[in-house]
XYZ file of C-alpha atoms in Angstrom:
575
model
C 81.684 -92.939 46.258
C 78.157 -92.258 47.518
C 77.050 -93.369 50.789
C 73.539 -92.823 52.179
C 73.174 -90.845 55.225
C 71.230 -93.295 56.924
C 74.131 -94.855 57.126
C 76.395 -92.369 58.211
C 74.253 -91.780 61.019
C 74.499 -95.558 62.172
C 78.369 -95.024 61.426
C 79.616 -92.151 62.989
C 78.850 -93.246 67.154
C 81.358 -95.868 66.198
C 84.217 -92.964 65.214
C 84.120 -92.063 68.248
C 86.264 -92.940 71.627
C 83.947 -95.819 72.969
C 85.003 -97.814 70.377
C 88.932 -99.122 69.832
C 91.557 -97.864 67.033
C 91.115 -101.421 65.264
C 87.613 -100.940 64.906
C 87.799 -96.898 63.516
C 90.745 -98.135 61.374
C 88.419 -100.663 59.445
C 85.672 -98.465 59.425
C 87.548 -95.534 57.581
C 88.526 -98.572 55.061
C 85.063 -99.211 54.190
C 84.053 -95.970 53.095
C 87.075 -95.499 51.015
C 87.496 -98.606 49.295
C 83.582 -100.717 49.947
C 80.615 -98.526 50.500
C 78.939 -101.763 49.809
C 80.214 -103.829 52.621
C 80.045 -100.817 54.844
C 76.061 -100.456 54.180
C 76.147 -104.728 54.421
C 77.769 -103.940 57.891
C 75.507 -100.817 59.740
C 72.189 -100.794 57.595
C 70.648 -102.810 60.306
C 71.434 -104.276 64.353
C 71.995 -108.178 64.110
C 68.286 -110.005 65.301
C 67.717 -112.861 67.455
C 66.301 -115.525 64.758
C 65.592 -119.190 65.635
C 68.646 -120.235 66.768
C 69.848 -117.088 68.717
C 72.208 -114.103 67.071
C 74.153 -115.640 64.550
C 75.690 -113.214 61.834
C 79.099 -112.328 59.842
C 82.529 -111.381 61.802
C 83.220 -107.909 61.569
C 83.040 -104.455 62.366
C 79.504 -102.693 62.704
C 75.789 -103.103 64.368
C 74.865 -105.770 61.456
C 77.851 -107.915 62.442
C 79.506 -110.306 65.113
C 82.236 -108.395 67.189
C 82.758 -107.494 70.940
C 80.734 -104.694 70.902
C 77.444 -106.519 69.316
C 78.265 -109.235 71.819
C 79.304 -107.365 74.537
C 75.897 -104.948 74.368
C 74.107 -108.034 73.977
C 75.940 -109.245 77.273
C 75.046 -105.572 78.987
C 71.283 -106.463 78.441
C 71.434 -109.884 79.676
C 73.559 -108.948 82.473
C 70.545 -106.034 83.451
C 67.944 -107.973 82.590
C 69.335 -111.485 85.268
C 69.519 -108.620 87.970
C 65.712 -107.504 87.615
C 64.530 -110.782 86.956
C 65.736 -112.743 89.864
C 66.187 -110.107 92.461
C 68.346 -110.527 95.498
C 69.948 -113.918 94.478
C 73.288 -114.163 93.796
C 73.630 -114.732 90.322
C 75.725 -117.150 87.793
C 75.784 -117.783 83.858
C 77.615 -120.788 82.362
C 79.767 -119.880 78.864
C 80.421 -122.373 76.270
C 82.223 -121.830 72.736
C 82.840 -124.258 69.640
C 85.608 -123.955 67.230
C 84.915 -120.982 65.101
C 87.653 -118.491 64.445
C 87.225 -116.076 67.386
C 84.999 -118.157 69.501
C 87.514 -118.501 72.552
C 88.370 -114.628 72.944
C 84.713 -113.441 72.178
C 83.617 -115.649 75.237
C 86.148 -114.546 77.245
C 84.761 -111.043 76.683
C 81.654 -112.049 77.458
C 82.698 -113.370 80.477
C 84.540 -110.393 81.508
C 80.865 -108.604 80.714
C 79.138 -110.516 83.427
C 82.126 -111.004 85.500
C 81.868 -106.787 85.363
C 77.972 -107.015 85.993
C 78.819 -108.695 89.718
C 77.472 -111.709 88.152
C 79.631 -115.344 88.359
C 80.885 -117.071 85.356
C 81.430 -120.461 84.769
C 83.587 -120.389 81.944
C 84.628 -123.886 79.593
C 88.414 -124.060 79.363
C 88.152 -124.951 75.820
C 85.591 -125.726 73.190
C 82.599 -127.879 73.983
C 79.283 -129.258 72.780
C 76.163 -126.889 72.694
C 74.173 -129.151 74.627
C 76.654 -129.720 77.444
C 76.187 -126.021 78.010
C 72.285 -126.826 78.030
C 72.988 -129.508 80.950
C 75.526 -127.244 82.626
C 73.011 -124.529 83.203
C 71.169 -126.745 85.174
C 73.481 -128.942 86.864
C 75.420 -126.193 87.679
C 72.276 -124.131 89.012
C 72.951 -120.848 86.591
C 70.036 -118.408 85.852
C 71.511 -118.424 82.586
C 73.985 -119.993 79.882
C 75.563 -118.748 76.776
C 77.016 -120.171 73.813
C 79.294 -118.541 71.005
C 78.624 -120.904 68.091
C 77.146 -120.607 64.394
C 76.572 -124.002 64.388
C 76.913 -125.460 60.728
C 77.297 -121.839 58.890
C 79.895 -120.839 56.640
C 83.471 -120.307 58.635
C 82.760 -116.035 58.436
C 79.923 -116.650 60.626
C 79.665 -116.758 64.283
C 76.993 -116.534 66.841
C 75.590 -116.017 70.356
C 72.673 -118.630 72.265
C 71.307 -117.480 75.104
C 70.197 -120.039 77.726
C 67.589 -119.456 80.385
C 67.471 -121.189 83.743
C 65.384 -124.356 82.351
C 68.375 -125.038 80.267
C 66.030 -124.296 77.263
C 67.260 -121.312 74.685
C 64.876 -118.397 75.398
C 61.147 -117.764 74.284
C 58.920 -115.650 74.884
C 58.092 -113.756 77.574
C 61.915 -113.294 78.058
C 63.237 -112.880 74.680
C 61.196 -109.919 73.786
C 61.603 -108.354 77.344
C 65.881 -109.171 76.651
C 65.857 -107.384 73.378
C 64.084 -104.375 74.430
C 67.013 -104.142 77.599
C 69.520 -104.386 74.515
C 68.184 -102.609 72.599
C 67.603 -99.596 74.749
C 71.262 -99.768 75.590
C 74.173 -97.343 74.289
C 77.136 -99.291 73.351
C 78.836 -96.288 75.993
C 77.083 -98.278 78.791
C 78.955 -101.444 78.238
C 81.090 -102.820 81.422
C 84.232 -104.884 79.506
C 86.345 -104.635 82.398
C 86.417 -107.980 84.350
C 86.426 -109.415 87.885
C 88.550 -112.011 87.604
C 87.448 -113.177 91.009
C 84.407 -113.831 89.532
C 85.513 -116.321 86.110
C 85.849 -120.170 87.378
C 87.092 -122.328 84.388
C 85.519 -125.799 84.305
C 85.771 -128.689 81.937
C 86.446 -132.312 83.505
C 83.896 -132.338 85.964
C 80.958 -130.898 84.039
C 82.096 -133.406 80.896
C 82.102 -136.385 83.740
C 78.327 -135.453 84.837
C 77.139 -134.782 81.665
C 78.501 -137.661 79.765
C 77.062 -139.956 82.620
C 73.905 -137.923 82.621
C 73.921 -139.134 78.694
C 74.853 -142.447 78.896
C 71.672 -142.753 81.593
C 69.306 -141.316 79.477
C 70.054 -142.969 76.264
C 70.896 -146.610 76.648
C 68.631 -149.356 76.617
C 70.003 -152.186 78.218
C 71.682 -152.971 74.700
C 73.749 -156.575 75.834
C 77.317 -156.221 75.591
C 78.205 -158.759 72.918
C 75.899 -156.761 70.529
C 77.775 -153.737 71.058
C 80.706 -155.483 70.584
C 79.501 -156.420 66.874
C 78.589 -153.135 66.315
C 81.169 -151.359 63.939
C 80.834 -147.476 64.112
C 82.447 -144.284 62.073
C 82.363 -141.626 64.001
C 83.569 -137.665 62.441
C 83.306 -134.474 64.193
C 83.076 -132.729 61.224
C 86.288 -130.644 63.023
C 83.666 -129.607 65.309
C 83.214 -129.961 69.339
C 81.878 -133.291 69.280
C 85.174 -135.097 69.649
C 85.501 -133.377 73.272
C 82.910 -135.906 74.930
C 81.127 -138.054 72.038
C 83.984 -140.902 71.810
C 84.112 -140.771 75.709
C 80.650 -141.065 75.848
C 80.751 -143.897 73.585
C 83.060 -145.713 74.943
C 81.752 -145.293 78.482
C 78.290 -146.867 76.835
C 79.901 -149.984 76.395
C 80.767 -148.978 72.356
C 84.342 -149.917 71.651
C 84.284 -150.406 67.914
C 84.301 -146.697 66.980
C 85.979 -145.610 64.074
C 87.126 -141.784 64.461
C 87.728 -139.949 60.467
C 91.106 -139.147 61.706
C 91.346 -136.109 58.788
C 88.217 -134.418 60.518
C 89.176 -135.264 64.399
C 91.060 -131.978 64.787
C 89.126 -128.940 65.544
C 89.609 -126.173 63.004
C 87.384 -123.467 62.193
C 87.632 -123.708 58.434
C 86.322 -126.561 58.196
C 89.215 -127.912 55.283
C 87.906 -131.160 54.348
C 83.943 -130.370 53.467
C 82.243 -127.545 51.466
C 79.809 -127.250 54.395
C 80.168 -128.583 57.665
C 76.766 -129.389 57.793
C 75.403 -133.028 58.495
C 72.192 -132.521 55.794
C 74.318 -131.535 53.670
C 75.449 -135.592 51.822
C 78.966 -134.357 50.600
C 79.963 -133.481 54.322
C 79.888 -137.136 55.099
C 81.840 -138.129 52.288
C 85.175 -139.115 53.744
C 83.230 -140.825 56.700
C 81.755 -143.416 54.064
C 84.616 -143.669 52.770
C 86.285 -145.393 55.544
C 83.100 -147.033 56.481
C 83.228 -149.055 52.909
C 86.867 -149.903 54.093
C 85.547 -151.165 57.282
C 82.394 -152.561 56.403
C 81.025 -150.610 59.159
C 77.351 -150.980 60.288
C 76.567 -147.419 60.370
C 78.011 -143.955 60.190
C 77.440 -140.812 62.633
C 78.337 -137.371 61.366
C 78.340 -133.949 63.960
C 77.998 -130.441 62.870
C 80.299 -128.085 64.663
C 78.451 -127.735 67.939
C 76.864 -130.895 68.024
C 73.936 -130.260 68.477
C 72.874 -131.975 64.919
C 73.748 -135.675 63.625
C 73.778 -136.893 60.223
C 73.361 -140.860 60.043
C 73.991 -143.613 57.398
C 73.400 -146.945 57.370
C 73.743 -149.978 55.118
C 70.423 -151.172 52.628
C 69.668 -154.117 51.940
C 72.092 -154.229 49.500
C 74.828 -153.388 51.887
C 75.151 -150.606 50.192
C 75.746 -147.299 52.346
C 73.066 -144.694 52.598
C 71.930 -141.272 54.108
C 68.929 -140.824 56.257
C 67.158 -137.586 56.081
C 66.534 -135.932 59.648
C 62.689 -136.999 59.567
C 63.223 -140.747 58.847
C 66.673 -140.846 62.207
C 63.361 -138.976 64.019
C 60.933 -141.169 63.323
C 63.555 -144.322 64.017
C 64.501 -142.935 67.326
C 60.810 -142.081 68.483
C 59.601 -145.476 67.143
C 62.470 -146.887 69.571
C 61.865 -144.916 72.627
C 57.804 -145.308 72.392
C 58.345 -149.135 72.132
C 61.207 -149.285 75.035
C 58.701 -146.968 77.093
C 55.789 -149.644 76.355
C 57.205 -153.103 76.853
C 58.589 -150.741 80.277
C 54.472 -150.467 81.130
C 55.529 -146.323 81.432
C 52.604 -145.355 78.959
C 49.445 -144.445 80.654
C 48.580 -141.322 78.613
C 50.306 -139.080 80.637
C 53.153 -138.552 77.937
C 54.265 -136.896 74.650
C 56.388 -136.490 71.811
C 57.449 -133.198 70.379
C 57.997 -132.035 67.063
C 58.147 -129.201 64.657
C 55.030 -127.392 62.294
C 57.369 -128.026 59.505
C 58.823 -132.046 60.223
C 57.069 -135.187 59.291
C 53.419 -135.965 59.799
C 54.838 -139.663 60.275
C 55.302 -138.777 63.816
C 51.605 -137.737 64.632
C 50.792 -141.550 63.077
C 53.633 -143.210 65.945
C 51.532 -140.798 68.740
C 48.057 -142.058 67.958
C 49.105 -145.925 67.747
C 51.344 -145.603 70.972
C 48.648 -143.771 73.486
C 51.092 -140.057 73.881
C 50.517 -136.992 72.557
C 52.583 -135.199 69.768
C 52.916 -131.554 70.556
C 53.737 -129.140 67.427
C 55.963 -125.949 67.782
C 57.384 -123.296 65.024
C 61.109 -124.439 64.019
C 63.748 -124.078 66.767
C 64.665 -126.684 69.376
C 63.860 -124.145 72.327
C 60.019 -124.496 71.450
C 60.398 -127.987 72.020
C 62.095 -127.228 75.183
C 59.923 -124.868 76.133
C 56.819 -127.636 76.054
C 58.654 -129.641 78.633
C 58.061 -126.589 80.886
C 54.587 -125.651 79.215
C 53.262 -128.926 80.653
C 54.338 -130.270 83.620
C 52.040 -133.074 84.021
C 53.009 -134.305 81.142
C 56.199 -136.908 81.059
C 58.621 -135.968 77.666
C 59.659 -139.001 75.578
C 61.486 -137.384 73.079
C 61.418 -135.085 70.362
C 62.867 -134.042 66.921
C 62.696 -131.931 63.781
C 63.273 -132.366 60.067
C 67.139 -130.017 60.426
C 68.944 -133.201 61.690
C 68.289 -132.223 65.276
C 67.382 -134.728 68.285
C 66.559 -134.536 72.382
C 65.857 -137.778 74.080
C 64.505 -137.102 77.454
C 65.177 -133.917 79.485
C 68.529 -133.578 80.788
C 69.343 -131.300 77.843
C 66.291 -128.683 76.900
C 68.012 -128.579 73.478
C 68.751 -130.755 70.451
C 71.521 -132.807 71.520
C 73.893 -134.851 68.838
C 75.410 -136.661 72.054
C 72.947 -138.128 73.312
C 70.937 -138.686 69.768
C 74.347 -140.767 68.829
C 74.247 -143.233 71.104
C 70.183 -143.517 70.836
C 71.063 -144.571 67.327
C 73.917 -147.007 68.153
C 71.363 -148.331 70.690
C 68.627 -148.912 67.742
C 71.357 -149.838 65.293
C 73.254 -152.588 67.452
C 69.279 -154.058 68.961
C 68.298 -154.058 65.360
C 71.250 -156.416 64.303
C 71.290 -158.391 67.555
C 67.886 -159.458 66.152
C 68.323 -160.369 62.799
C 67.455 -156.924 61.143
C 68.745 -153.412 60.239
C 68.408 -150.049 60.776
C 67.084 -150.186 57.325
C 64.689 -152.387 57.577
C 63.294 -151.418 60.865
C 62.540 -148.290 58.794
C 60.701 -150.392 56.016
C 58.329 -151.935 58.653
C 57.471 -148.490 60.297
C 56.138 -147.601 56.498
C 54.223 -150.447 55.896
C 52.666 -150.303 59.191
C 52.215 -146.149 59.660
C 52.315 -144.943 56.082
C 54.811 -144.481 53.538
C 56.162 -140.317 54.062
C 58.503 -138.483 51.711
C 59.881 -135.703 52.453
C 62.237 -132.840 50.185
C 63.552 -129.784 51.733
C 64.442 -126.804 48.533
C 66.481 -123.734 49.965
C 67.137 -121.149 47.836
C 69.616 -118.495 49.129
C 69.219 -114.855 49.051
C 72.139 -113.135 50.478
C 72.423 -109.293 51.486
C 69.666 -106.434 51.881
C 68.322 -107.157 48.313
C 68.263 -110.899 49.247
C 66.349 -110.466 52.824
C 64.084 -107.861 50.556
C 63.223 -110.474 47.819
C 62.432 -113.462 50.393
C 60.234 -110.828 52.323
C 58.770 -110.187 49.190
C 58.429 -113.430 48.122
C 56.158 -114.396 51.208
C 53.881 -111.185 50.642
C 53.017 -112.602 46.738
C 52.558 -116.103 48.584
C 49.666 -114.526 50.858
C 48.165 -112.434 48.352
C 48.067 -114.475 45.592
C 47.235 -118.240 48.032
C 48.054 -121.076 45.726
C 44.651 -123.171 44.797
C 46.271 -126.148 43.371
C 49.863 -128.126 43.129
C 49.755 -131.085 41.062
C 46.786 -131.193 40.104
C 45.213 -131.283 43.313
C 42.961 -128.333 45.353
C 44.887 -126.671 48.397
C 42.394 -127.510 51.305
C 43.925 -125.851 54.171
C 46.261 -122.626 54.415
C 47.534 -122.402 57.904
C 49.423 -118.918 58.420
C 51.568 -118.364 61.165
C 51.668 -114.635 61.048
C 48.134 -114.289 61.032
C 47.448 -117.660 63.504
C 45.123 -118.710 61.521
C 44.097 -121.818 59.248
C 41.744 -121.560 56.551
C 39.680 -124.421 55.228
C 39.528 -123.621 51.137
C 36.580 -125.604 50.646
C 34.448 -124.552 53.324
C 35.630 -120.696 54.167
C 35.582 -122.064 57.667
C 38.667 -120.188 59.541
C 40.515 -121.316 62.611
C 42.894 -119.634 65.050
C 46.120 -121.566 65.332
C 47.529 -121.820 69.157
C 51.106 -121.039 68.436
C 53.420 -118.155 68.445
C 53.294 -115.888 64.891
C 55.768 -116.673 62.818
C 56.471 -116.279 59.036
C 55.368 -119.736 57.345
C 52.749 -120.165 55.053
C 51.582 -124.651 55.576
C 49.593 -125.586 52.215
C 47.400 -129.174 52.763
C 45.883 -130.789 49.092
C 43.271 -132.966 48.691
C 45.640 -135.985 48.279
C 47.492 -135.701 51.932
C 50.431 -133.825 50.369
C 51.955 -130.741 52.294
C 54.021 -127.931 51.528
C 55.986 -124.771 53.768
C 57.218 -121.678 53.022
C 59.433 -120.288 55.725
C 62.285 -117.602 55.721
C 65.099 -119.060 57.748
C 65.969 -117.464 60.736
C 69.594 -118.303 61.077
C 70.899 -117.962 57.130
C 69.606 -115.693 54.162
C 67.393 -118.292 52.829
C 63.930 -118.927 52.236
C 62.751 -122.973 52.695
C 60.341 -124.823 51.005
C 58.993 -128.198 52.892
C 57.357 -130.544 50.862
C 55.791 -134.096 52.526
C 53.965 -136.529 50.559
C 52.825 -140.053 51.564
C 50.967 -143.129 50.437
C 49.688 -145.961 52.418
C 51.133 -149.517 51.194
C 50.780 -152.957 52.344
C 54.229 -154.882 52.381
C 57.632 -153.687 52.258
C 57.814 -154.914 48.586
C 55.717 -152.046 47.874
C 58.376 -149.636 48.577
C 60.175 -149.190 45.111
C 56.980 -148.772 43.386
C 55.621 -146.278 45.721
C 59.143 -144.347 46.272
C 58.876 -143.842 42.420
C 55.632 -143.082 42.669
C 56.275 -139.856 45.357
C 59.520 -139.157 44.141
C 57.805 -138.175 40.899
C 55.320 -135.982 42.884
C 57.703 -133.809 44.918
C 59.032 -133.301 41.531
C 55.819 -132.318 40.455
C 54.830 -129.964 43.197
C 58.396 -128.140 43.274
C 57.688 -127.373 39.238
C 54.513 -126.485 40.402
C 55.500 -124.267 42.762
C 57.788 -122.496 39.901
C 60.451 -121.122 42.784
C 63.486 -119.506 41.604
């Protein structure tokens, strides 16, 4: 069987003696029995993508292992030394329940441990964000998670955390990479100084969930906790380390745990995905909700850092929010708690995504703040609380099911974004209403949005080839019209620039390059294209909206937009 030399030449350094007997063993498998998997494996070095390093188990440069990690580790380790000279240096580790998650941060500890460097290592698994609030609580330069958040159980990952808490951005991911990257896997240090791992768990959960509980409740009276009934699943994720606790030390007793998904487990046995967009993850949780006639339902991915939310209509029927309409709901909240608190003065924002509702730029202008835009990825959000320090944050979301209140976690934080929707959930009933119905009014008084979210998944080297490809035909051949209806505007992140259609009049866009293509019609509708940077798929965003004067305009106008993101996504003719 044929195998290019290109790849041979990425293979052969890892024949030799710097790397272990396991690791030649399943290389010499490969090219006897799957050239395929062994070009999958070394045709190219894993990339930091919008939510860190996140790739297949395995053996080779294009997958997750200790070497990967542990050269990843070697450059971080450098890099902390030059960047913060003289000061005695510490990183905080954190880990969720994949398969290998536990040992891989223990060599990563050993890494820095190596490096002269302090570790504060978690015991056991914990939430992402927690290791966002340790960084800073515990006063690290640095943080690092092992997690592949809601990906398929072959996946795993690695976060890197800068002394704001927040993941990196640039100037100090570029600058990180090309330390890495210049490294030889030869240079490595694996071999630890013990006297430099500290294992912590209860004391860091004790701050943190109190840190949480601070930050998110709203002086919610007891009794209406009380009468709030709550399913709670962890999806089998990290969640159920601090979440109930957290809970329950917010004055929320009625919490229903999904007792089949309670127990950590990297598999992931009871759901197809363990992914809170996805509806058939939440499945069993409804279930036992209808058995309880529970008020709502809150659904973690594996690192909790995302929350998927139900609630009952107004036919008591149960019901999934999408991660724009939990946003808006929250932000509403917070603006209005922040307002009858006399805290708005101007001096505030909201932050959000290029790619999430357009709802939330209508809550900014009514309420006085400012909404602040960033590509996809929580650490740009982050990164604006340290952008603009005169500014107070409020809170922030994006359309992936991901939530910060505050900023005692620089990351989107399923902890905290739980009990925020408790707190709007138990308020809402206290006074007559619902979760549901709080979300009618926002409509009839901001607008009416829709939005749909395609993915269409392109897996290998020919996959990442025809989504690259895909995007080239997008910018040479710009779409005119969807629907019916002229395109406008073309904003293009790789080029930072927005085009008006109509008038040739062209714009630079203040943001970082990126690959998404942002499409505006005539008729207020707009539509993404974006290559993920975290799975082998390429995204289209579609928002529509229409402006209506009572709730009992809703069916009418939901029919009304549901048949034109059905419309544009013909129109769009993706396969």
């Amino acid at each position: 069987m044929h195998i290019d030399q290109a790849i041979l030449d990425k293979v052969n350094p890892w024949l030799e003696a710097t790397f272990d007997n396991e690791t030649h063993r399943a290389i010499e498998q490969m090219m006897t029995t799957s050239p395929k998997e062994l070009e999958e494996s070394f045709y190219k070095n894993l990339e930091f993508g919008t939510g860190g390093m996140r790739g297949i188990m395995g053996v080779g440069t294009n997958r997750i292992n200790k070497y990967t990690l542990g050269k990843s580790t070697q450059g971080v380790s450098d890099y902390m030394k030059k960047a913060f000279p003289g000061k005695h240096l510490s990183v905080a580790i954190a880990f969720d329940c994949r398969h290998n998650s536990k040992s891989l941060a223990r060599v990563v500890a050993d890494v820095f441990s190596a490096n002269g460097i302090q570790v504060y290592l978690f015991s056991d698994l914990r939430p992402t964000p927690e290791l966002s609030f340790a960084v800073r609580h515990l006063k690290c330069q640095a943080g690092i998670v092992l997690t592949a958040s809601h990906n398929p159980p072959e996946y795993n990952g690695y976060k890197v955390y800068w002394e704001d808490g927040g993941q990196l951005v640039p100037p100090q991911d570029k600058e990180i990479i090309d330390v890495i990257e210049a490294l030889d896997y030869s240079e490595i240090k694996f071999t630890a100084n013990e006297s430099l791992i500290k294992y912590i768990d209860k004391e860091v959960d004790a701050a943190f969930i109190e840190s949480t509980v601070k930050h998110a409740s709203f002086n919610t009276p007891q009794a209406d906790k009380d009468d709030m009934s709550i399913v709670f699943t962890s999806l089998h994720g990290t969640s159920i380390t601090v979440l109930p606790d957290t809970l329950k030390k917010a004055g929320y007793n009625n919490v229903h745990i999904v007792p089949e998904q309670a127990v950590p487990d990297g598999d992931f046995p009871t759901v197809k995905s363990p992914n809170p967009e996805e509806p058939e993850a939440l499945t069993m949780a409804l279930s036992l909700a209808d058995k309880l006639n529970a008020d709502i339902v809150v659904g973690t991915d594996p690192d909790a850092d995302r929350l998927g939310v139900a609630v009952r209509d107004n036919n008591n029927r149960m019901v999934l929010l999408n991660g724009n309409q939990t946003m808006v709901l929250m932000t509403h909240f917070l603006l209005e708690k922040w307002r009858k608190a006399g805290k708005l003065n101007g001096k505030q924002f909201i932050g959000s995504t290029i790619v999430s509702t357009p709802m939330l730029m209508e809550l900014a202008t009514a309420y006085g703040v400012q909404c602040k835009l960033g590509l996809t990825g929580f650490k740009w959000i982050a990164k604006m609380i340290k952008d603009f320090p005169e500014l107070q944050f409020i809170g922030g979301g994006e359309e992936s099911f991901g939530y910060m209140v505050g900023d005692h976690v620089r990351d989107k934080d399923a902890v905290a974004a739980t009990l925020l929707i408790c707190e709007v959930a138990a308020q809402a009933k206290a006074s007559g209403s619902s979760v549901y119905q709080e979300l009618e009014k926002l409509y009839v008084d901001y607008g009416f949005y829709k939005e749909a979210l395609l993915s269409l998944t392109k897996k290998g080297i020919e996959g990442a080839q025809e989504i690259k490809q895909m995007m080239i035909d997008q910018r040479v051949n710009p779409i005119r019209e969807i629907d019916g209806n002229r395109v406008v505007m073309v904003e293009d992140y790789q080029s930072s620039t927005a085009k008006n259609l109509l008038t040739g009049e062209v714009e630079n866009l203040d943001i970082p390059k990126s690959d998404v293509l942002i499409y505006y019609t005539e008729d207020g509708a707009k539509i993404a294209a974006r290559p993920s940077g975290t799975e082998p798929k390429i995204k289209f965003y579609v928002s529509v909206n229409a402006a209506i004067d009572s709730i009992d305009d809703i069916p009418s106008a939901e029919k009304q937009l549901d048949e034109k993101v059905k419309a544009i996504i013909r129109d769009l003719n993706i396969n």
